[in-house]
Amino acid sequence: MMHAHLSPDDCRDRLQAVGLKVTHQRVQVLQELSATPTHPTAEALFEQLAQANPSLSLATVYRVLGDLVEAGLAQRLNDQHGRRRFDANLAPHHHLICERTREIVDFEDAELINLIADYFRRKPILGFTIEAFQLNIQAERSTGVTALH
Amino acid sequence: MMHAHLSPDDCRDRLQAVGLKVTHQRVQVLQELSATPTHPTAEALFEQLAQANPSLSLATVYRVLGDLVEAGLAQRLNDQHGRRRFDANLAPHHHLICERTREIVDFEDAELINLIADYFRRKPILGFTIEAFQLNIQAERSTGVTALH
DNA sequence: ATTAATGCAAAGGCTTTGCATAATT
DNA sequence: AATTATGCAAAGCCTTTGCATTAAT
């Protein structure tokens, strides 16, 4: 479930389901995004795709990503350097951030999330209604150890 | 401790302590930042100060804020819209974010933070060394109820 | 007097947009 | 055939930077 690796046909189906015209560019951007777990920037996706599609334009990647977000097929987030990043994982979730490599990978741990949610249920914040929360974990990749995902 | 409302003299002392020349602009930016709990942008600070200092330049506000961050007198953060915001609260801390008003206010709750830190101590994340974590809480201001801070 | 900070304007990233062309339904 | 997306280039927004002037030590 974490990064779904959609097939081209999956992508076409999803685009159609939300009423977006099924173009090559949209299929490819959605597919590449679903296959990239590191929350890429538009530029990163563009570079990954440009090799196979020399005529692809960065503006199109930005526009397609905007369309996907608007249609609910992707999420947008801002990293610590102010750059926009994208994520095909639609569920609200948390992030592990490596400052050194600037990677952002999903972090899902139901136990921890429940722990926090329960805490807020017990101790609400006066004057606010909590709608969601997001935990960003600054971490350094340990060397020589199997990584997550 | 949360937003310290530094006096002009406090500001001068702190600037001197870190080896920054004590200029009007730096004193004013630091003072205004310390008095603004909502994590203002450079532009917001500029507008708050420009009335009293018509000759002040936005570039100077950006530069002073950068100096303060470098000197460890302020923190920089990026909001969800990709804009840079500043905070005179130096302690690592957490944020309550109102999407509607775009406010960001500090959230400090030792019990919750310990709960999370303890959890990570019990269940480390394979392949990563955790350096810090930050909890962002999306919340809506409740009407008619006393707000935090 | 020396050294560094300011203000202005210009340049710099990253992202969005206008418009003619090309592709989808 | 009608409508919408694409590519290109140009504009936009926020932030940083170069340089002559002004201020702090």
XYZ file of C-alpha atoms (C1' of nucleotides) in Angstrom:
348
model
C 0.000 0.000 0.000
C 2.817 2.411 0.721
C 4.009 3.121 -2.788
C 1.653 1.435 -5.092
C 3.645 1.082 -8.327
C 0.688 1.629 -10.551
C 0.703 0.005 -13.964
C 0.023 2.185 -17.009
C -3.449 0.695 -17.155
C -4.074 1.457 -13.499
C -3.079 5.029 -14.238
C -5.399 5.267 -17.210
C -8.245 3.887 -15.144
C -7.680 6.324 -12.337
C -7.406 9.298 -14.647
C -10.612 8.345 -16.374
C -12.360 7.721 -13.066
C -11.748 11.303 -11.966
C -12.646 12.735 -15.353
C -9.193 13.729 -16.568
C -8.320 13.193 -20.198
C -5.972 10.266 -20.535
C -2.833 11.695 -22.103
C 0.603 10.141 -22.399
C 2.054 12.755 -20.125
C -0.492 12.242 -17.378
C -0.112 8.481 -17.468
C 3.636 8.743 -17.279
C 3.752 11.335 -14.528
C 1.273 9.406 -12.417
C 3.099 6.151 -12.988
C 6.495 7.603 -12.193
C 5.154 9.335 -9.105
C 3.605 6.112 -7.861
C 6.928 4.333 -8.374
C 9.004 6.968 -6.560
C 8.773 6.660 -2.794
C 10.949 9.658 -2.018
C 8.348 12.378 -2.577
C 9.954 13.840 -5.662
C 9.896 17.425 -6.820
C 8.392 18.244 -10.206
C 11.895 18.672 -11.527
C 13.021 15.263 -10.305
C 10.084 13.605 -12.029
C 10.773 15.612 -15.146
C 14.357 14.414 -15.233
C 13.375 10.825 -14.665
C 10.876 11.008 -17.515
C 12.720 13.264 -19.922
C 15.083 10.524 -21.029
C 12.279 8.425 -22.449
C 10.252 11.464 -23.546
C 12.572 14.098 -24.916
C 9.694 16.353 -25.909
C 8.249 16.469 -22.395
C 8.169 19.896 -20.830
C 8.755 20.806 -17.209
C 5.718 23.074 -17.315
C 3.587 20.092 -18.247
C 4.908 18.110 -15.320
C 3.970 20.947 -13.006
C 0.560 21.238 -14.615
C -0.125 17.514 -14.541
C 0.897 17.324 -10.903
C -1.442 20.182 -10.111
C -4.243 18.376 -11.925
C -3.544 15.181 -10.011
C -3.639 16.995 -6.699
C -6.843 18.763 -7.594
C -8.393 15.466 -8.652
C -7.341 13.792 -5.426
C -4.851 11.420 -7.039
C -1.820 12.931 -5.344
C -0.780 15.025 -2.382
C 1.390 18.103 -2.377
C 3.762 18.927 0.446
C 6.497 21.442 1.081
C 9.883 20.315 2.232
C 12.140 22.089 4.691
C 13.831 23.996 1.941
C 10.564 25.379 0.675
C 10.364 23.179 -2.413
C 7.149 21.571 -3.477
C 7.097 17.812 -3.405
C 4.492 15.298 -4.474
C 3.230 12.016 -3.185
C 0.905 9.430 -4.679
C 0.213 8.049 -1.218
C -3.155 9.556 -0.472
C -3.627 8.414 3.096
C -2.649 10.929 5.733
C 0.721 9.771 6.905
C 3.979 10.774 8.473
C 7.484 11.384 7.243
C 10.995 10.377 7.908
C 13.293 13.100 6.669
C 16.991 12.684 6.042
C 18.507 16.135 6.148
C 21.723 14.961 4.570
C 20.277 13.327 1.479
C 17.129 15.483 1.504
C 15.073 12.332 1.162
C 11.584 12.114 2.538
C 10.118 8.670 3.017
C 6.780 7.632 4.377
C 6.524 6.566 7.950
C 3.535 4.513 8.987
C 3.198 3.107 12.462
C -0.329 2.633 13.654
C 0.749 2.096 17.240
C 2.482 5.437 17.486
C -0.278 7.259 15.666
C -2.892 5.814 17.970
C -0.776 6.737 20.947
C -0.788 10.356 19.847
C -4.426 10.411 18.826
C -5.430 8.917 22.153
C -3.417 11.525 23.956
C -5.283 14.309 22.204
C -8.579 12.642 23.001
C -7.649 12.626 26.660
C -6.137 16.090 26.689
C -7.701 18.347 24.065
C -6.041 21.651 23.262
C -8.077 24.478 24.681
C -9.453 26.786 22.039
C -8.693 24.497 19.113
C -10.319 21.617 17.381
C -7.687 19.223 16.147
C -8.232 18.139 12.579
C -5.089 16.200 11.866
C -1.497 15.968 12.876
C 1.686 15.168 11.111
C 4.856 13.899 12.604
C 8.076 14.776 10.828
C 11.016 12.769 12.019
C 14.468 14.101 11.316
C 16.718 11.118 10.960
C 20.045 10.118 9.560
C 20.343 6.983 7.478
C 22.446 4.526 9.415
C 25.253 3.074 7.372
C 25.405 -0.625 6.646
C 21.928 -1.323 7.928
C 18.956 -2.380 5.903
C 16.799 0.654 5.261
C 13.066 0.842 5.750
C 10.541 0.633 2.928
C 9.438 31.526 27.962
C 7.301 30.930 24.921
C 7.472 34.334 23.311
C 9.892 36.313 25.290
C 9.003 39.939 24.426
C 12.565 41.103 24.564
C 13.231 44.690 25.527
C 15.454 46.790 23.266
C 18.235 46.366 25.804
C 17.768 42.616 25.883
C 18.093 42.655 22.121
C 21.255 44.742 22.206
C 22.755 42.409 24.774
C 21.974 39.325 22.755
C 23.291 40.781 19.547
C 26.498 41.784 21.234
C 26.800 38.395 22.922
C 26.859 36.639 19.572
C 29.204 39.189 18.007
C 26.752 40.978 15.732
C 27.026 44.718 15.354
C 24.230 46.410 17.234
C 22.291 48.324 14.598
C 18.862 49.913 14.834
C 17.505 47.517 12.270
C 18.752 44.433 14.047
C 17.425 45.573 17.381
C 14.052 46.308 15.902
C 13.728 43.132 13.906
C 14.739 41.000 16.867
C 12.409 42.844 19.181
C 9.479 42.638 16.819
C 10.129 38.975 16.153
C 10.249 38.222 19.863
C 6.937 40.018 20.298
C 5.178 38.208 17.469
C 4.077 34.720 18.443
C 2.647 33.786 15.055
C 5.911 32.970 13.293
C 5.862 35.885 10.905
C 7.262 36.042 7.406
C 9.957 38.590 6.614
C 7.365 40.636 4.824
C 5.012 40.648 7.807
C 7.799 41.915 10.058
C 8.745 44.478 7.458
C 5.209 45.804 7.340
C 4.945 45.936 11.105
C 8.202 47.895 11.322
C 7.945 50.035 8.227
C 5.430 52.385 9.791
C 7.869 53.499 12.461
C 10.897 53.211 10.143
C 9.988 54.422 6.691
C 13.534 53.994 5.445
C 13.699 50.330 6.374
C 14.173 47.983 3.468
C 12.681 44.543 3.010
C 16.074 43.266 1.904
C 17.478 44.310 5.244
C 14.776 42.450 7.094
C 15.625 39.320 5.140
C 19.313 39.844 5.771
C 18.901 40.536 9.472
C 16.719 37.467 9.877
C 19.348 35.388 8.140
C 21.984 36.800 10.476
C 19.854 36.011 13.500
C 19.331 32.445 12.371
C 23.012 31.991 11.670
C 23.860 33.402 15.071
C 21.395 31.097 16.772
C 19.042 33.859 17.879
C 16.160 32.699 15.739
C 14.824 29.695 13.904
C 13.679 29.492 10.321
C 10.833 27.288 9.197
C 8.822 26.781 6.042
C 5.091 26.868 6.158
C 2.722 24.717 4.178
C 2.568 27.260 1.410
C 6.312 27.237 0.974
C 6.937 30.610 2.592
C 9.757 31.155 4.987
C 8.776 32.022 8.529
C 10.800 32.977 11.564
C 10.640 32.253 15.238
C 12.557 33.697 18.162
C 11.702 30.650 20.238
C 14.937 28.724 20.085
C 13.950 25.541 21.855
C 12.909 22.726 19.565
C 9.168 22.764 19.731
C 5.975 21.872 17.986
C 3.347 23.789 16.116
C -0.346 24.288 16.029
C -1.343 25.372 12.560
C -4.627 26.997 11.659
C -5.125 26.448 7.960
C -7.897 28.996 7.784
C -6.010 31.929 9.280
C -2.574 30.606 8.271
C -1.434 31.176 11.828
C 1.260 29.049 13.354
C 1.556 29.059 17.125
C 3.903 27.196 19.366
C 2.740 24.056 21.035
C 4.632 22.806 24.045
C 3.517 19.822 26.039
C 6.261 17.916 27.786
C 4.018 14.969 28.526
C 3.205 14.359 24.886
C 6.763 14.912 23.763
C 8.064 12.442 26.309
C 5.429 9.970 25.252
C 6.695 10.112 21.695
C 10.377 10.137 22.611
C 9.866 7.127 24.872
C 8.127 5.320 22.082
C 11.095 5.807 19.773
C 13.426 4.637 22.508
C 11.417 1.438 22.824
C 10.911 0.959 19.099
C 13.753 2.460 17.057
C 13.295 2.820 13.327
C 15.421 0.292 11.501
C 18.081 1.847 9.324
C 17.744 5.325 10.794
C 19.048 7.235 13.743
C 16.416 9.645 14.961
C 17.764 13.112 15.583
C 14.618 15.041 16.301
C 10.963 15.089 15.550
C 8.401 17.736 15.014
C 4.706 17.470 15.438
C 2.554 19.730 13.316
C -1.018 19.870 14.451
C -3.617 21.078 11.999
C -6.322 22.710 14.030
C -9.178 25.096 13.705
C -9.632 27.860 16.224
C -12.774 27.147 18.178
C -15.134 30.096 18.348
C -15.995 31.660 21.648
C -13.377 29.776 23.574
C -10.289 31.190 25.148
C -7.342 30.543 22.881
C -4.029 29.104 23.976
C -0.900 31.204 24.569
C 39.652 55.450 10.625
C 38.179 50.799 9.801
C 35.073 47.628 9.213
C 30.652 46.061 8.488
C 25.515 46.946 7.580
C 22.047 49.293 4.890
C 19.084 50.559 0.896
C 18.220 50.224 -3.625
C 17.729 47.806 -7.670
C 18.789 44.029 -10.164
C 19.223 39.065 -10.493
C 17.971 34.250 -8.963
C 15.347 30.052 -7.991
C 11.162 27.749 -8.411
C 6.533 27.751 -10.122
C 2.708 29.351 -12.854
C 0.492 31.181 -17.043
C -0.689 32.919 -22.038
C -0.931 31.432 -26.397
C -0.432 28.820 -30.655
C -0.026 23.910 -31.819
C -1.112 19.196 -31.162
C -3.614 15.499 -29.193
C -7.814 13.371 -27.080
C -12.719 12.336 -26.986
C -15.144 18.349 -35.252
C -14.992 20.127 -30.679
C -12.608 20.482 -26.717
C -8.747 20.156 -23.848
C -3.683 19.417 -23.016
C 0.908 20.399 -24.438
C 5.276 22.961 -25.279
C 7.515 27.015 -25.377
C 8.630 31.290 -23.614
C 7.473 34.836 -20.808
C 5.892 36.481 -16.393
C 5.389 36.037 -11.200
C 6.351 35.396 -6.514
C 9.468 35.195 -2.889
C 14.142 35.592 -1.644
C 18.965 36.686 -2.241
C 22.881 39.506 -3.843
C 26.099 43.384 -5.816
C 27.406 47.782 -5.028
C 27.721 52.493 -3.500
C 26.432 54.826 0.753
C 25.889 55.135 5.615
C 26.520 53.739 10.197
C 28.835 51.209 14.084
C 33.085 50.098 16.471
